[in-house]
Short mmCIF file of C-alpha atoms in Angstrom, two decimals:
data_model
loop_
_atom_site.label_atom_id
_atom_site.label_comp_id
_atom_site.label_asym_id
_atom_site.label_seq_id
_atom_site.Cartn_x
_atom_site.Cartn_y
_atom_site.Cartn_z
CA MET Z 1 109.20 108.99 122.34
CA PRO Z 2 108.47 107.41 118.92
CA LEU Z 3 106.16 109.36 116.63
CA LEU Z 4 104.44 106.11 115.66
CA SER Z 5 104.31 102.98 117.78
CA LEU Z 6 102.79 99.51 117.30
CA ARG Z 7 102.66 96.98 120.11
CA GLY Z 8 101.44 93.40 119.74
CA LEU Z 9 99.48 94.19 116.57
CA THR Z 10 97.38 91.25 115.37
CA LYS Z 11 94.96 90.80 112.49
CA SER Z 12 93.33 87.72 110.96
CA TYR Z 13 91.07 87.12 107.97
CA ALA Z 14 88.67 84.17 108.29
CA HIS Z 15 90.79 82.77 111.14
CA ARG Z 16 93.97 83.06 109.04
CA PRO Z 17 96.56 85.15 110.93
CA VAL Z 18 98.00 87.98 108.80
CA LEU Z 19 99.76 89.99 111.53
CA ARG Z 20 101.17 88.07 114.49
CA GLY Z 21 102.02 90.42 117.34
CA VAL Z 22 103.99 93.06 115.43
CA ASP Z 23 106.02 95.55 117.51
CA LEU Z 24 107.34 98.57 115.61
CA ASP Z 25 108.48 102.14 116.32
CA LEU Z 26 108.98 105.01 113.89
CA ASP Z 27 111.00 108.02 115.05
CA GLU Z 28 110.49 111.61 113.96
CA GLY Z 29 112.31 112.41 110.70
CA GLU Z 30 113.00 108.75 109.90
CA ILE Z 31 112.18 106.93 106.67
CA LEU Z 32 111.26 103.37 107.59
CA GLY Z 33 110.93 100.79 104.82
CA ILE Z 34 108.72 97.72 105.09
CA ALA Z 35 109.53 94.86 102.73
CA GLY Z 36 108.42 91.27 102.45
CA PRO Z 37 106.91 88.75 100.04
CA ASN Z 38 103.33 89.00 98.83
CA GLY Z 39 100.93 88.07 101.61
CA ALA Z 40 103.40 88.94 104.37
CA GLY Z 41 100.98 91.48 105.91
CA LYS Z 42 102.53 94.74 104.69
CA THR Z 43 99.39 96.39 103.29
CA THR Z 44 97.26 95.19 106.21
CA LEU Z 45 99.73 96.76 108.63
CA VAL Z 46 99.60 100.07 106.74
CA GLU Z 47 95.80 100.04 106.61
CA CYS Z 48 95.57 99.38 110.35
CA LEU Z 49 97.89 102.22 111.31
CA ALA Z 50 96.07 104.59 108.94
CA GLY Z 51 92.75 103.72 110.58
CA LEU Z 52 91.41 102.12 107.38
CA ARG Z 53 91.17 98.61 108.79
CA GLU Z 54 90.24 97.50 112.28
CA LYS Z 55 92.92 95.56 114.14
CA ASP Z 56 92.13 92.44 116.16
CA GLY Z 57 94.55 93.11 118.99
CA GLY Z 58 97.44 95.23 120.15
CA THR Z 59 97.87 99.00 120.26
CA ILE Z 60 98.70 101.67 117.68
CA THR Z 61 99.56 105.27 118.50
CA VAL Z 62 100.37 108.07 116.07
CA ALA Z 63 101.73 111.04 118.03
CA GLY Z 64 99.80 109.64 120.98
CA ILE Z 65 96.53 109.25 119.01
CA ASP Z 66 94.75 105.95 118.39
CA PRO Z 67 94.04 105.88 114.62
CA SER Z 68 91.05 103.60 115.10
CA ARG Z 69 89.31 106.71 116.48
CA PRO Z 70 90.02 109.29 113.74
CA THR Z 71 90.23 112.93 114.75
CA PRO Z 72 90.87 116.14 112.76
CA GLU Z 73 94.32 116.27 114.35
CA LEU Z 74 95.14 112.77 113.09
CA ARG Z 75 94.05 113.69 109.56
CA ARG Z 76 96.47 116.62 109.66
CA LEU Z 77 99.28 114.42 110.99
CA LEU Z 78 98.96 111.52 108.57
CA GLY Z 79 99.10 111.50 104.78
CA GLY Z 80 98.56 108.23 102.95
CA GLN Z 81 99.12 106.79 99.48
CA LEU Z 82 97.69 103.32 99.02
CA GLN Z 83 98.02 100.96 96.07
CA GLN Z 84 94.78 102.20 94.51
CA ILE Z 85 93.37 105.72 94.48
CA ARG Z 86 89.61 106.13 94.31
CA VAL Z 87 88.29 109.43 92.95
CA PRO Z 88 85.53 110.22 90.44
CA GLY Z 89 86.93 109.49 87.00
CA VAL Z 90 85.49 112.68 85.49
CA LEU Z 91 87.48 114.97 87.81
CA ARG Z 92 90.50 116.61 86.21
CA THR Z 93 93.94 116.37 87.77
CA ARG Z 94 93.83 119.95 89.02
CA GLU Z 95 90.31 119.46 90.38
CA VAL Z 96 91.38 116.37 92.34
CA LEU Z 97 94.23 118.30 93.94
CA GLU Z 98 92.01 121.30 94.66
CA LEU Z 99 89.41 119.03 96.25
CA PHE Z 100 91.93 117.38 98.55
CA ALA Z 101 93.42 120.79 99.41
CA THR Z 102 90.10 121.77 101.00
CA PHE Z 103 90.58 119.01 103.61
CA TYR Z 104 93.60 120.73 105.21
CA PRO Z 105 94.22 124.10 106.88
CA ASP Z 106 97.53 124.81 105.10
CA PRO Z 107 97.77 122.70 101.94
CA LEU Z 108 100.55 122.79 99.39
CA PRO Z 109 99.56 124.66 96.20
CA PRO Z 110 98.23 122.28 93.50
CA ASP Z 111 100.40 123.98 90.87
CA GLN Z 112 103.52 123.26 92.92
CA LEU Z 113 102.64 119.58 93.27
CA MET Z 114 101.80 119.21 89.57
CA GLU Z 115 105.21 120.67 88.75
CA GLU Z 116 107.05 118.49 91.26
CA PHE Z 117 105.36 115.29 90.11
CA ASP Z 118 105.43 116.04 86.38
CA LEU Z 119 101.66 116.42 86.03
CA SER Z 120 101.41 119.99 84.72
CA SER Z 121 100.66 118.87 81.17
CA GLN Z 122 97.85 116.66 82.51
CA SER Z 123 96.25 119.38 84.68
CA ASP Z 124 93.04 119.37 82.61
CA GLN Z 125 93.03 115.62 81.92
CA ALA Z 126 90.21 113.57 83.45
CA PHE Z 127 91.45 111.17 86.11
CA ALA Z 128 89.99 108.17 84.27
CA LYS Z 129 92.10 109.02 81.21
CA LEU Z 130 95.39 109.31 83.05
CA SER Z 131 97.88 106.50 82.54
CA GLY Z 132 98.62 104.16 85.44
CA GLY Z 133 101.91 105.93 86.10
CA GLN Z 134 100.25 109.35 86.07
CA GLN Z 135 97.60 108.16 88.52
CA GLN Z 136 100.36 106.80 90.74
CA ARG Z 137 102.21 110.14 90.74
CA LEU Z 138 98.96 111.95 91.54
CA SER Z 139 98.36 109.56 94.43
CA VAL Z 140 101.74 110.43 95.95
CA ALA Z 141 101.05 114.15 95.48
CA LEU Z 142 97.73 113.75 97.32
CA ALA Z 143 99.50 112.05 100.22
CA LEU Z 144 101.73 115.10 100.62
CA ILE Z 145 99.29 117.94 99.91
CA GLY Z 146 98.33 118.42 103.57
CA ARG Z 147 101.97 118.81 104.74
CA PRO Z 148 101.71 115.71 106.98
CA ARG Z 149 104.20 114.92 109.73
CA ILE Z 150 103.98 111.26 108.67
CA ALA Z 151 103.53 110.07 105.09
CA VAL Z 152 102.50 106.43 104.64
CA LEU Z 153 103.40 105.27 101.13
CA ASP Z 154 102.42 101.82 99.87
CA GLU Z 155 104.45 100.71 96.82
CA LEU Z 156 104.62 104.28 95.58
CA THR Z 157 106.72 103.61 92.46
CA THR Z 158 105.09 100.39 91.23
CA GLY Z 159 104.52 100.64 87.48
CA LEU Z 160 106.62 103.77 87.04
CA ASP Z 161 109.42 104.08 84.51
CA PRO Z 162 112.97 104.63 85.85
CA ALA Z 163 112.93 108.40 85.22
CA ALA Z 164 109.60 108.84 87.04
CA ARG Z 165 110.84 106.70 89.95
CA ARG Z 166 113.91 108.82 90.41
CA ARG Z 167 111.89 112.02 90.24
CA ILE Z 168 109.64 110.81 93.05
CA TRP Z 169 112.65 109.64 95.07
CA ALA Z 170 114.17 113.11 94.75
CA GLN Z 171 110.96 114.71 96.05
CA LEU Z 172 110.89 112.37 99.04
CA GLU Z 173 114.55 113.04 99.81
CA ARG Z 174 113.80 116.76 99.80
CA ARG Z 175 110.94 116.27 102.24
CA ARG Z 176 113.10 114.12 104.49
CA ALA Z 177 115.59 117.01 104.60
CA GLU Z 178 112.68 119.21 105.72
CA GLY Z 179 111.92 116.80 108.58
CA MET Z 180 109.03 114.72 107.26
CA THR Z 181 108.67 111.20 108.67
CA MET Z 182 107.80 108.41 106.24
CA LEU Z 183 106.75 104.79 106.30
CA LEU Z 184 107.46 103.21 102.93
CA VAL Z 185 106.17 99.81 101.79
CA THR Z 186 108.30 98.59 98.91
CA HIS Z 187 109.31 95.57 96.86
CA SER Z 188 112.26 97.50 95.40
CA MET Z 189 115.54 96.96 97.20
CA GLU Z 190 117.04 99.78 95.11
CA GLU Z 191 114.36 102.08 96.50
CA ALA Z 192 114.95 100.89 100.06
CA GLN Z 193 118.71 101.29 99.73
CA ARG Z 194 118.37 104.85 98.45
CA LEU Z 195 115.62 106.18 100.71
CA CYS Z 196 115.38 104.21 103.94
CA ASP Z 197 117.23 105.01 107.14
CA ARG Z 198 115.92 101.75 108.52
CA MET Z 199 113.88 98.85 107.21
CA VAL Z 200 112.01 95.87 108.53
CA ILE Z 201 111.27 92.67 106.65
CA LEU Z 202 107.93 90.99 107.27
CA GLN Z 203 107.25 87.33 106.62
CA ASP Z 204 104.06 85.48 107.57
CA GLY Z 205 102.96 88.46 109.66
CA GLU Z 206 106.14 88.65 111.75
CA ILE Z 207 109.23 90.85 111.60
CA ILE Z 208 112.25 88.73 110.68
CA ALA Z 209 114.79 91.56 110.29
CA ASP Z 210 115.09 95.15 111.54
CA GLY Z 211 117.98 97.54 110.93
CA SER Z 212 119.53 99.91 108.46
CA PRO Z 213 119.95 98.51 104.93
CA GLN Z 214 123.69 98.27 105.59
CA GLN Z 215 123.12 96.37 108.85
CA ILE Z 216 120.76 93.90 107.20
CA VAL Z 217 123.29 93.23 104.45
CA GLY Z 218 126.07 92.87 107.00
CA ARG Z 219 124.14 90.38 109.13
CA THR Z 220 123.04 88.11 106.31
CA GLY Z 221 125.40 88.58 103.39
CA VAL Z 222 128.68 86.79 102.74
CA GLN Z 223 131.27 88.71 100.77
CA ARG Z 224 134.18 87.19 98.90
CA THR Z 225 137.69 88.65 98.73
CA THR Z 226 139.84 87.29 95.89
CA PHE Z 227 143.53 87.81 95.13
CA GLN Z 228 146.61 86.17 93.67
CA ALA Z 229 149.41 85.03 95.97
CA GLU Z 230 151.65 82.06 96.60
CA LEU Z 231 150.66 80.85 100.06
CA ASP Z 232 151.64 77.74 101.95
CA GLU Z 233 149.24 75.73 104.09
CA ALA Z 234 150.32 77.45 107.30
CA VAL Z 235 149.39 80.89 105.95
CA LEU Z 236 146.06 79.62 104.61
CA THR Z 237 145.23 78.31 108.06
CA GLU Z 238 146.24 81.65 109.60
CA LEU Z 239 143.85 83.43 107.21
CA GLU Z 240 141.01 81.19 108.37
CA GLU Z 241 141.60 82.48 111.89
CA CYS Z 242 141.46 86.17 110.90
CA GLU Z 243 138.60 88.36 112.12
CA ASP Z 244 135.20 87.78 110.43
CA VAL Z 245 136.55 85.07 108.08
CA ASP Z 246 134.26 82.12 107.39
CA ALA Z 247 136.30 80.13 104.86
CA VAL Z 248 139.37 80.14 102.65
CA ALA Z 249 139.81 78.33 99.33
CA ARG Z 250 142.64 78.07 96.79
CA SER Z 251 143.02 77.09 93.16
CA GLY Z 252 146.61 77.37 92.04
CA GLY Z 253 147.68 80.91 92.91
CA ALA Z 254 144.09 82.19 93.19
CA ILE Z 255 142.82 82.66 96.74
CA ALA Z 256 139.21 83.30 97.80
CA VAL Z 257 138.16 84.31 101.31
CA ASP Z 258 134.50 84.35 102.33
CA GLY Z 259 133.41 86.33 105.36
CA GLY Z 260 131.77 89.40 106.84
CA ASP Z 261 132.43 93.11 106.51
CA ALA Z 262 135.71 93.06 108.44
CA SER Z 263 137.24 90.12 106.57
CA PRO Z 264 138.90 91.92 103.60
CA GLN Z 265 140.83 94.36 105.79
CA ALA Z 266 141.74 91.64 108.30
CA VAL Z 267 143.09 89.30 105.61
CA LEU Z 268 145.09 91.97 103.77
CA ALA Z 269 146.52 93.31 107.03
CA HIS Z 270 147.65 89.81 108.02
CA LEU Z 271 149.34 89.27 104.66
CA ALA Z 272 151.11 92.63 104.99
CA ARG Z 273 152.43 91.66 108.43
CA ARG Z 274 153.78 88.45 106.89
CA GLY Z 275 155.42 90.44 104.10
CA ILE Z 276 153.22 88.77 101.45
CA ARG Z 277 152.02 90.86 98.50
CA ALA Z 278 148.48 90.19 97.29
CA ARG Z 279 147.92 90.93 93.60
CA GLY Z 280 144.67 91.66 91.77
CA VAL Z 281 142.61 92.14 94.92
CA GLY Z 282 138.83 92.23 94.42
CA VAL Z 283 135.87 92.23 96.80
CA ASP Z 284 132.48 90.87 95.73
CA ARG Z 285 130.03 92.43 98.18
CA PRO Z 286 126.46 91.17 98.68
CA THR Z 287 123.61 93.54 97.90
CA LEU Z 288 120.46 94.33 99.84
CA GLU Z 289 118.58 92.21 97.32
CA ASP Z 290 120.92 89.29 98.07
CA ALA Z 291 120.32 89.70 101.81
CA TYR Z 292 116.54 90.01 101.37
CA HIS Z 293 116.41 86.87 99.23
CA ARG Z 294 118.45 84.92 101.75
CA LEU Z 295 116.24 86.04 104.64
CA VAL Z 296 112.88 85.22 103.06
CA THR Z 297 113.90 81.99 101.29
CA GLY Z 298 116.86 80.72 103.30
CA GLU Z 299 118.76 80.38 100.02
CA GLU Z 300 121.56 82.29 98.33
CA HIS Z 301 120.39 84.71 95.64
CA GLU Z 302 121.64 83.84 92.15
CA ASN Z 303 123.67 87.07 92.05
CA ALA Z 304 125.16 86.71 95.54
CA ALA Z 305 128.77 85.96 96.26
CA PRO Z 306 129.25 82.20 96.56
CA GLY Z 307 128.31 80.87 99.99
CA ALA Z 308 130.84 80.44 102.72
CA ARG Z 309 132.37 77.09 103.41
CA PRO Z 310 133.21 76.41 107.07
CA ALA Z 311 136.71 77.30 108.15
CA ALA Z 312 138.77 74.71 110.02
CA ALA Z 313 138.72 75.07 113.77
CA SER Z 314 142.41 74.18 114.00
CA GLY Z 315 145.18 72.63 111.98
CA ALA Z 316 145.87 72.78 108.24
CA ARG Z 317 143.80 70.92 105.70
CA PRO Z 318 145.29 69.07 102.74
CA ALA Z 319 145.73 71.34 99.71
CA ASP Z 320 143.27 69.38 97.57
CA GLU Z 321 140.48 70.21 100.06
CA ARG Z 322 141.03 73.95 99.51
CA THR Z 323 139.61 74.13 96.01
CA LEU Z 324 137.84 77.16 94.56
CA ARG Z 325 134.37 76.50 93.31
#
């Protein structure tokens, strides 16, 4: 049974739909990433499942509990970090952590969290005088202080420098190894690739993709295999018929094959069976960012491998039609 489950979740603002019947499950020990363009409904979804915003329709259960009716058990189960933290500006970093620790029966020690999130030197600094990055790190620490089973993290590394991002990622990876479940809203495909077991992409309040980062790349990305070889038209046509190949192009002795994950191995294996040696083999693989861009815009990302051109269904094409772009 999923630890967290959404069914038919809907929410509108002033008759404008923001969530349109979202179905989503989160399993114990999983890190699930939620990505999507601004206005896709990501933060609204998080606020609804945390009990901070009332849904219009559908059901939400967190370990069998409806978050719209908060209970002490739910507060122990769920830890949240939202885009903005609201605490009295005069409270010092240590005081904020000590205050939040009183909300839980078995909190993590404030000193441990300040060490883990590089806040020890700011322990006596007033919250209002912390930098944006320091406030962000404190917000993540507060989400974890109660040892939650589920941590809900909304753009947790926005505004952080690369070193601070990686430090937080390392802390989350450690907690995943300890069995914590996480729901992570992110705009960073690097973050999603590193942390997420699975991710969904929201657009206009609907899920348009769901799978592991590798699966999402594999379903939407086109990779290009390039090599040098002297091939006649018959062999080029044979390559077009290999597994997972979308298109083949030639310019002189340079060959380019566009296709899915299985295409490089299929093409090279076919050449080997024909006794043809491919020289200078390279594979330009699409990234998660390429796949995300293609999903939300319908266009190739500027850094993606060039798009596939349709392979011939049968018969060879004239050589001048097989031109590398």
